[in-house]
Amino acid sequence: MSTIFKRIIDGEIEADIVYEDDLCLAFRDVNPQAPVHILVIPKKEIRSIADLTLEDQSLAGHLLLVVSKIAVELELDSGYRVVANTGVDGGQSVDHLHLHLMGGRQHEWPPG
Ligand code: 5GP
């Protein structure tokens, strides 16, 4: 399983990176669906939320904390949406776990 996101992690493909640490990487979505649209991904190759194991417990929590930290840094003070499309029915198109952080506009509910 080598995805486009793995190639971004490995520096083979450029991305507009907004945050990086030992465990994860965050960069702007190439096809933004909101004024702010960031993808937060683990450096570990995990296909989706459905593939997380107990071993990934702290990593999964870390990803959420990074989302929160980036939202503060980007001054998304009035809120934002976090989405993890999972599997075929979830509309996942890249098989490397990622959290979409979208802000800068009012989001509707339910989503499509
Ligand atoms: P999914 O549909 O799997 O939840 O989301 C995948 C996201 O990755 C999409 O929003 C898509 O625009 C974004 N994406 C796909 N390829 C690239 C890329 O090469 N660079 C960046 N920055 N985003 C990408």
JSON list of C-alpha atoms and ligand atoms in Angstrom, two decimals:
[
{"chain": "A", "resi": 1, "resn": "MET", "atom": "CA", "xyz": [0.00, 0.00, 0.00]},
{"chain": "A", "resi": 2, "resn": "SER", "atom": "CA", "xyz": [1.84, 3.08, -1.19]},
{"chain": "A", "resi": 3, "resn": "THR", "atom": "CA", "xyz": [-0.41, 6.06, -1.64]},
{"chain": "A", "resi": 4, "resn": "ILE", "atom": "CA", "xyz": [0.03, 9.63, -2.80]},
{"chain": "A", "resi": 5, "resn": "PHE", "atom": "CA", "xyz": [0.10, 10.64, 0.88]},
{"chain": "A", "resi": 6, "resn": "LYS", "atom": "CA", "xyz": [3.03, 8.30, 1.54]},
{"chain": "A", "resi": 7, "resn": "ARG", "atom": "CA", "xyz": [4.84, 10.02, -1.31]},
{"chain": "A", "resi": 8, "resn": "ILE", "atom": "CA", "xyz": [4.15, 13.38, 0.34]},
{"chain": "A", "resi": 9, "resn": "ILE", "atom": "CA", "xyz": [5.52, 12.03, 3.66]},
{"chain": "A", "resi": 10, "resn": "ASP", "atom": "CA", "xyz": [8.62, 10.83, 1.84]},
{"chain": "A", "resi": 11, "resn": "GLY", "atom": "CA", "xyz": [9.06, 14.20, 0.13]},
{"chain": "A", "resi": 12, "resn": "GLU", "atom": "CA", "xyz": [8.61, 12.77, -3.35]},
{"chain": "A", "resi": 13, "resn": "ILE", "atom": "CA", "xyz": [5.59, 15.01, -4.02]},
{"chain": "A", "resi": 14, "resn": "GLU", "atom": "CA", "xyz": [5.32, 18.62, -2.90]},
{"chain": "A", "resi": 15, "resn": "ALA", "atom": "CA", "xyz": [2.64, 19.76, -0.51]},
{"chain": "A", "resi": 16, "resn": "ASP", "atom": "CA", "xyz": [1.85, 22.99, 1.32]},
{"chain": "A", "resi": 17, "resn": "ILE", "atom": "CA", "xyz": [2.80, 21.72, 4.76]},
{"chain": "A", "resi": 18, "resn": "VAL", "atom": "CA", "xyz": [1.39, 23.61, 7.75]},
{"chain": "A", "resi": 19, "resn": "TYR", "atom": "CA", "xyz": [2.54, 21.31, 10.57]},
{"chain": "A", "resi": 20, "resn": "GLU", "atom": "CA", "xyz": [4.89, 18.38, 11.06]},
{"chain": "A", "resi": 21, "resn": "ASP", "atom": "CA", "xyz": [6.17, 16.34, 13.98]},
{"chain": "A", "resi": 22, "resn": "ASP", "atom": "CA", "xyz": [7.56, 12.84, 14.51]},
{"chain": "A", "resi": 23, "resn": "LEU", "atom": "CA", "xyz": [4.14, 11.22, 14.22]},
{"chain": "A", "resi": 24, "resn": "CYS", "atom": "CA", "xyz": [2.18, 13.22, 11.72]},
{"chain": "A", "resi": 25, "resn": "LEU", "atom": "CA", "xyz": [2.05, 15.69, 8.90]},
{"chain": "A", "resi": 26, "resn": "ALA", "atom": "CA", "xyz": [-0.55, 18.34, 8.01]},
{"chain": "A", "resi": 27, "resn": "PHE", "atom": "CA", "xyz": [-0.86, 20.02, 4.64]},
{"chain": "A", "resi": 28, "resn": "ARG", "atom": "CA", "xyz": [-3.38, 21.95, 2.57]},
{"chain": "A", "resi": 29, "resn": "ASP", "atom": "CA", "xyz": [-5.80, 19.93, 0.45]},
{"chain": "A", "resi": 30, "resn": "VAL", "atom": "CA", "xyz": [-5.07, 20.34, -3.25]},
{"chain": "A", "resi": 31, "resn": "ASN", "atom": "CA", "xyz": [-8.82, 20.68, -3.95]},
{"chain": "A", "resi": 32, "resn": "PRO", "atom": "CA", "xyz": [-10.10, 22.73, -1.02]},
{"chain": "A", "resi": 33, "resn": "GLN", "atom": "CA", "xyz": [-13.76, 22.49, -0.05]},
{"chain": "A", "resi": 34, "resn": "ALA", "atom": "CA", "xyz": [-13.56, 25.43, 2.36]},
{"chain": "A", "resi": 35, "resn": "PRO", "atom": "CA", "xyz": [-11.39, 28.54, 2.71]},
{"chain": "A", "resi": 36, "resn": "VAL", "atom": "CA", "xyz": [-9.24, 26.51, 5.12]},
{"chain": "A", "resi": 37, "resn": "HIS", "atom": "CA", "xyz": [-8.94, 22.83, 4.21]},
{"chain": "A", "resi": 38, "resn": "ILE", "atom": "CA", "xyz": [-6.10, 20.92, 5.86]},
{"chain": "A", "resi": 39, "resn": "LEU", "atom": "CA", "xyz": [-5.40, 17.19, 5.85]},
{"chain": "A", "resi": 40, "resn": "VAL", "atom": "CA", "xyz": [-3.81, 15.73, 8.99]},
{"chain": "A", "resi": 41, "resn": "ILE", "atom": "CA", "xyz": [-2.22, 12.34, 8.41]},
{"chain": "A", "resi": 42, "resn": "PRO", "atom": "CA", "xyz": [-0.17, 9.91, 10.49]},
{"chain": "A", "resi": 43, "resn": "LYS", "atom": "CA", "xyz": [3.29, 9.14, 9.15]},
{"chain": "A", "resi": 44, "resn": "LYS", "atom": "CA", "xyz": [2.55, 5.50, 9.94]},
{"chain": "A", "resi": 45, "resn": "GLU", "atom": "CA", "xyz": [0.80, 3.85, 7.02]},
{"chain": "A", "resi": 46, "resn": "ILE", "atom": "CA", "xyz": [-2.71, 3.12, 8.29]},
{"chain": "A", "resi": 47, "resn": "ARG", "atom": "CA", "xyz": [-5.40, 2.70, 5.68]},
{"chain": "A", "resi": 48, "resn": "SER", "atom": "CA", "xyz": [-8.34, 4.21, 7.55]},
{"chain": "A", "resi": 49, "resn": "ILE", "atom": "CA", "xyz": [-10.04, 4.56, 10.92]},
{"chain": "A", "resi": 50, "resn": "ALA", "atom": "CA", "xyz": [-11.32, 1.01, 10.38]},
{"chain": "A", "resi": 51, "resn": "ASP", "atom": "CA", "xyz": [-7.71, -0.22, 10.45]},
{"chain": "A", "resi": 52, "resn": "LEU", "atom": "CA", "xyz": [-6.69, 1.40, 13.73]},
{"chain": "A", "resi": 53, "resn": "THR", "atom": "CA", "xyz": [-5.61, -1.00, 16.46]},
{"chain": "A", "resi": 54, "resn": "LEU", "atom": "CA", "xyz": [-5.04, -0.62, 20.19]},
{"chain": "A", "resi": 55, "resn": "GLU", "atom": "CA", "xyz": [-1.39, -0.02, 19.36]},
{"chain": "A", "resi": 56, "resn": "ASP", "atom": "CA", "xyz": [-2.50, 3.19, 17.62]},
{"chain": "A", "resi": 57, "resn": "GLN", "atom": "CA", "xyz": [-4.49, 4.54, 20.55]},
{"chain": "A", "resi": 58, "resn": "SER", "atom": "CA", "xyz": [-2.18, 7.38, 21.46]},
{"chain": "A", "resi": 59, "resn": "LEU", "atom": "CA", "xyz": [-1.44, 8.17, 17.80]},
{"chain": "A", "resi": 60, "resn": "ALA", "atom": "CA", "xyz": [-5.17, 8.53, 17.11]},
{"chain": "A", "resi": 61, "resn": "GLY", "atom": "CA", "xyz": [-5.52, 10.92, 20.03]},
{"chain": "A", "resi": 62, "resn": "HIS", "atom": "CA", "xyz": [-2.46, 12.82, 18.89]},
{"chain": "A", "resi": 63, "resn": "LEU", "atom": "CA", "xyz": [-4.02, 13.44, 15.48]},
{"chain": "A", "resi": 64, "resn": "LEU", "atom": "CA", "xyz": [-7.06, 15.05, 17.12]},
{"chain": "A", "resi": 65, "resn": "LEU", "atom": "CA", "xyz": [-4.87, 17.24, 19.32]},
{"chain": "A", "resi": 66, "resn": "VAL", "atom": "CA", "xyz": [-2.92, 18.34, 16.25]},
{"chain": "A", "resi": 67, "resn": "VAL", "atom": "CA", "xyz": [-6.19, 19.26, 14.51]},
{"chain": "A", "resi": 68, "resn": "SER", "atom": "CA", "xyz": [-7.12, 21.38, 17.52]},
{"chain": "A", "resi": 69, "resn": "LYS", "atom": "CA", "xyz": [-3.68, 23.02, 17.63]},
{"chain": "A", "resi": 70, "resn": "ILE", "atom": "CA", "xyz": [-3.75, 23.90, 13.92]},
{"chain": "A", "resi": 71, "resn": "ALA", "atom": "CA", "xyz": [-7.28, 25.32, 14.26]},
{"chain": "A", "resi": 72, "resn": "VAL", "atom": "CA", "xyz": [-6.02, 27.66, 16.99]},
{"chain": "A", "resi": 73, "resn": "GLU", "atom": "CA", "xyz": [-3.00, 28.66, 14.92]},
{"chain": "A", "resi": 74, "resn": "LEU", "atom": "CA", "xyz": [-5.19, 29.40, 11.89]},
{"chain": "A", "resi": 75, "resn": "GLU", "atom": "CA", "xyz": [-7.63, 31.33, 14.10]},
{"chain": "A", "resi": 76, "resn": "LEU", "atom": "CA", "xyz": [-10.68, 29.21, 13.31]},
{"chain": "A", "resi": 77, "resn": "ASP", "atom": "CA", "xyz": [-12.26, 30.73, 16.40]},
{"chain": "A", "resi": 78, "resn": "SER", "atom": "CA", "xyz": [-15.87, 30.39, 15.26]},
{"chain": "A", "resi": 79, "resn": "GLY", "atom": "CA", "xyz": [-15.54, 26.66, 14.64]},
{"chain": "A", "resi": 80, "resn": "TYR", "atom": "CA", "xyz": [-14.68, 24.13, 12.01]},
{"chain": "A", "resi": 81, "resn": "ARG", "atom": "CA", "xyz": [-15.53, 20.66, 10.78]},
{"chain": "A", "resi": 82, "resn": "VAL", "atom": "CA", "xyz": [-13.38, 17.52, 11.13]},
{"chain": "A", "resi": 83, "resn": "VAL", "atom": "CA", "xyz": [-14.14, 14.64, 8.77]},
{"chain": "A", "resi": 84, "resn": "ALA", "atom": "CA", "xyz": [-12.61, 11.20, 8.34]},
{"chain": "A", "resi": 85, "resn": "ASN", "atom": "CA", "xyz": [-14.08, 9.60, 5.22]},
{"chain": "A", "resi": 86, "resn": "THR", "atom": "CA", "xyz": [-13.75, 5.86, 5.76]},
{"chain": "A", "resi": 87, "resn": "GLY", "atom": "CA", "xyz": [-14.03, 3.13, 3.16]},
{"chain": "A", "resi": 88, "resn": "VAL", "atom": "CA", "xyz": [-16.21, 2.98, 0.08]},
{"chain": "A", "resi": 89, "resn": "ASP", "atom": "CA", "xyz": [-19.47, 4.15, 1.65]},
{"chain": "A", "resi": 90, "resn": "GLY", "atom": "CA", "xyz": [-17.58, 6.90, 3.48]},
{"chain": "A", "resi": 91, "resn": "GLY", "atom": "CA", "xyz": [-16.31, 8.27, 0.20]},
{"chain": "A", "resi": 92, "resn": "GLN", "atom": "CA", "xyz": [-12.64, 7.70, 1.01]},
{"chain": "A", "resi": 93, "resn": "SER", "atom": "CA", "xyz": [-10.48, 8.20, -2.09]},
{"chain": "A", "resi": 94, "resn": "VAL", "atom": "CA", "xyz": [-6.95, 7.99, -0.64]},
{"chain": "A", "resi": 95, "resn": "ASP", "atom": "CA", "xyz": [-6.23, 4.84, 1.36]},
{"chain": "A", "resi": 96, "resn": "HIS", "atom": "CA", "xyz": [-4.08, 6.49, 4.00]},
{"chain": "A", "resi": 97, "resn": "LEU", "atom": "CA", "xyz": [-5.89, 7.63, 7.16]},
{"chain": "A", "resi": 98, "resn": "HIS", "atom": "CA", "xyz": [-6.51, 11.39, 7.10]},
{"chain": "A", "resi": 99, "resn": "LEU", "atom": "CA", "xyz": [-8.56, 13.91, 8.99]},
{"chain": "A", "resi": 100, "resn": "HIS", "atom": "CA", "xyz": [-10.01, 16.78, 6.98]},
{"chain": "A", "resi": 101, "resn": "LEU", "atom": "CA", "xyz": [-9.97, 20.04, 8.94]},
{"chain": "A", "resi": 102, "resn": "MET", "atom": "CA", "xyz": [-12.28, 22.50, 7.21]},
{"chain": "A", "resi": 103, "resn": "GLY", "atom": "CA", "xyz": [-13.03, 26.02, 8.33]},
{"chain": "A", "resi": 104, "resn": "GLY", "atom": "CA", "xyz": [-13.65, 29.57, 7.26]},
{"chain": "A", "resi": 105, "resn": "ARG", "atom": "CA", "xyz": [-17.26, 29.04, 6.23]},
{"chain": "A", "resi": 106, "resn": "GLN", "atom": "CA", "xyz": [-20.55, 27.81, 7.69]},
{"chain": "A", "resi": 107, "resn": "HIS", "atom": "CA", "xyz": [-20.98, 24.06, 7.20]},
{"chain": "A", "resi": 108, "resn": "GLU", "atom": "CA", "xyz": [-24.37, 22.45, 6.64]},
{"chain": "A", "resi": 109, "resn": "TRP", "atom": "CA", "xyz": [-25.81, 19.34, 8.25]},
{"chain": "A", "resi": 110, "resn": "PRO", "atom": "CA", "xyz": [-26.48, 16.68, 7.13]},
{"chain": "A", "resi": 111, "resn": "PRO", "atom": "CA", "xyz": [-23.57, 16.45, 4.70]},
{"chain": "A", "resi": 112, "resn": "GLY", "atom": "CA", "xyz": [-24.13, 14.88, 1.28]},
{"chain": "B", "resi": 1, "resn": "5GP", "atom": "P1", "xyz": [-10.83, 11.48, 0.83]},
{"chain": "B", "resi": 1, "resn": "5GP", "atom": "O1", "xyz": [-11.80, 11.59, -0.31]},
{"chain": "B", "resi": 1, "resn": "5GP", "atom": "O2", "xyz": [-9.99, 10.23, 0.73]},
{"chain": "B", "resi": 1, "resn": "5GP", "atom": "O3", "xyz": [-11.46, 11.64, 2.17]},
{"chain": "B", "resi": 1, "resn": "5GP", "atom": "O4", "xyz": [-9.87, 12.73, 0.72]},
{"chain": "B", "resi": 1, "resn": "5GP", "atom": "C1", "xyz": [-8.71, 12.74, 0.00]},
{"chain": "B", "resi": 1, "resn": "5GP", "atom": "C2", "xyz": [-8.34, 14.19, -0.16]},
{"chain": "B", "resi": 1, "resn": "5GP", "atom": "O5", "xyz": [-6.99, 14.26, -0.63]},
{"chain": "B", "resi": 1, "resn": "5GP", "atom": "C3", "xyz": [-9.19, 14.95, -1.18]},
{"chain": "B", "resi": 1, "resn": "5GP", "atom": "O6", "xyz": [-9.82, 16.04, -0.55]},
{"chain": "B", "resi": 1, "resn": "5GP", "atom": "C4", "xyz": [-8.18, 15.39, -2.24]},
{"chain": "B", "resi": 1, "resn": "5GP", "atom": "O7", "xyz": [-8.44, 16.67, -2.74]},
{"chain": "B", "resi": 1, "resn": "5GP", "atom": "C5", "xyz": [-6.87, 15.34, -1.49]},
{"chain": "B", "resi": 1, "resn": "5GP", "atom": "N1", "xyz": [-5.71, 15.04, -2.32]},
{"chain": "B", "resi": 1, "resn": "5GP", "atom": "C6", "xyz": [-5.60, 14.03, -3.23]},
{"chain": "B", "resi": 1, "resn": "5GP", "atom": "N2", "xyz": [-4.39, 14.03, -3.79]},
{"chain": "B", "resi": 1, "resn": "5GP", "atom": "C7", "xyz": [-3.71, 15.06, -3.22]},
{"chain": "B", "resi": 1, "resn": "5GP", "atom": "C8", "xyz": [-2.39, 15.57, -3.39]},
{"chain": "B", "resi": 1, "resn": "5GP", "atom": "O8", "xyz": [-1.58, 15.08, -4.19]},
{"chain": "B", "resi": 1, "resn": "5GP", "atom": "N3", "xyz": [-2.03, 16.64, -2.64]},
{"chain": "B", "resi": 1, "resn": "5GP", "atom": "C9", "xyz": [-2.90, 17.21, -1.73]},
{"chain": "B", "resi": 1, "resn": "5GP", "atom": "N4", "xyz": [-2.45, 18.25, -1.04]},
{"chain": "B", "resi": 1, "resn": "5GP", "atom": "N5", "xyz": [-4.15, 16.75, -1.55]},
{"chain": "B", "resi": 1, "resn": "5GP", "atom": "C10", "xyz": [-4.55, 15.69, -2.28]}
]
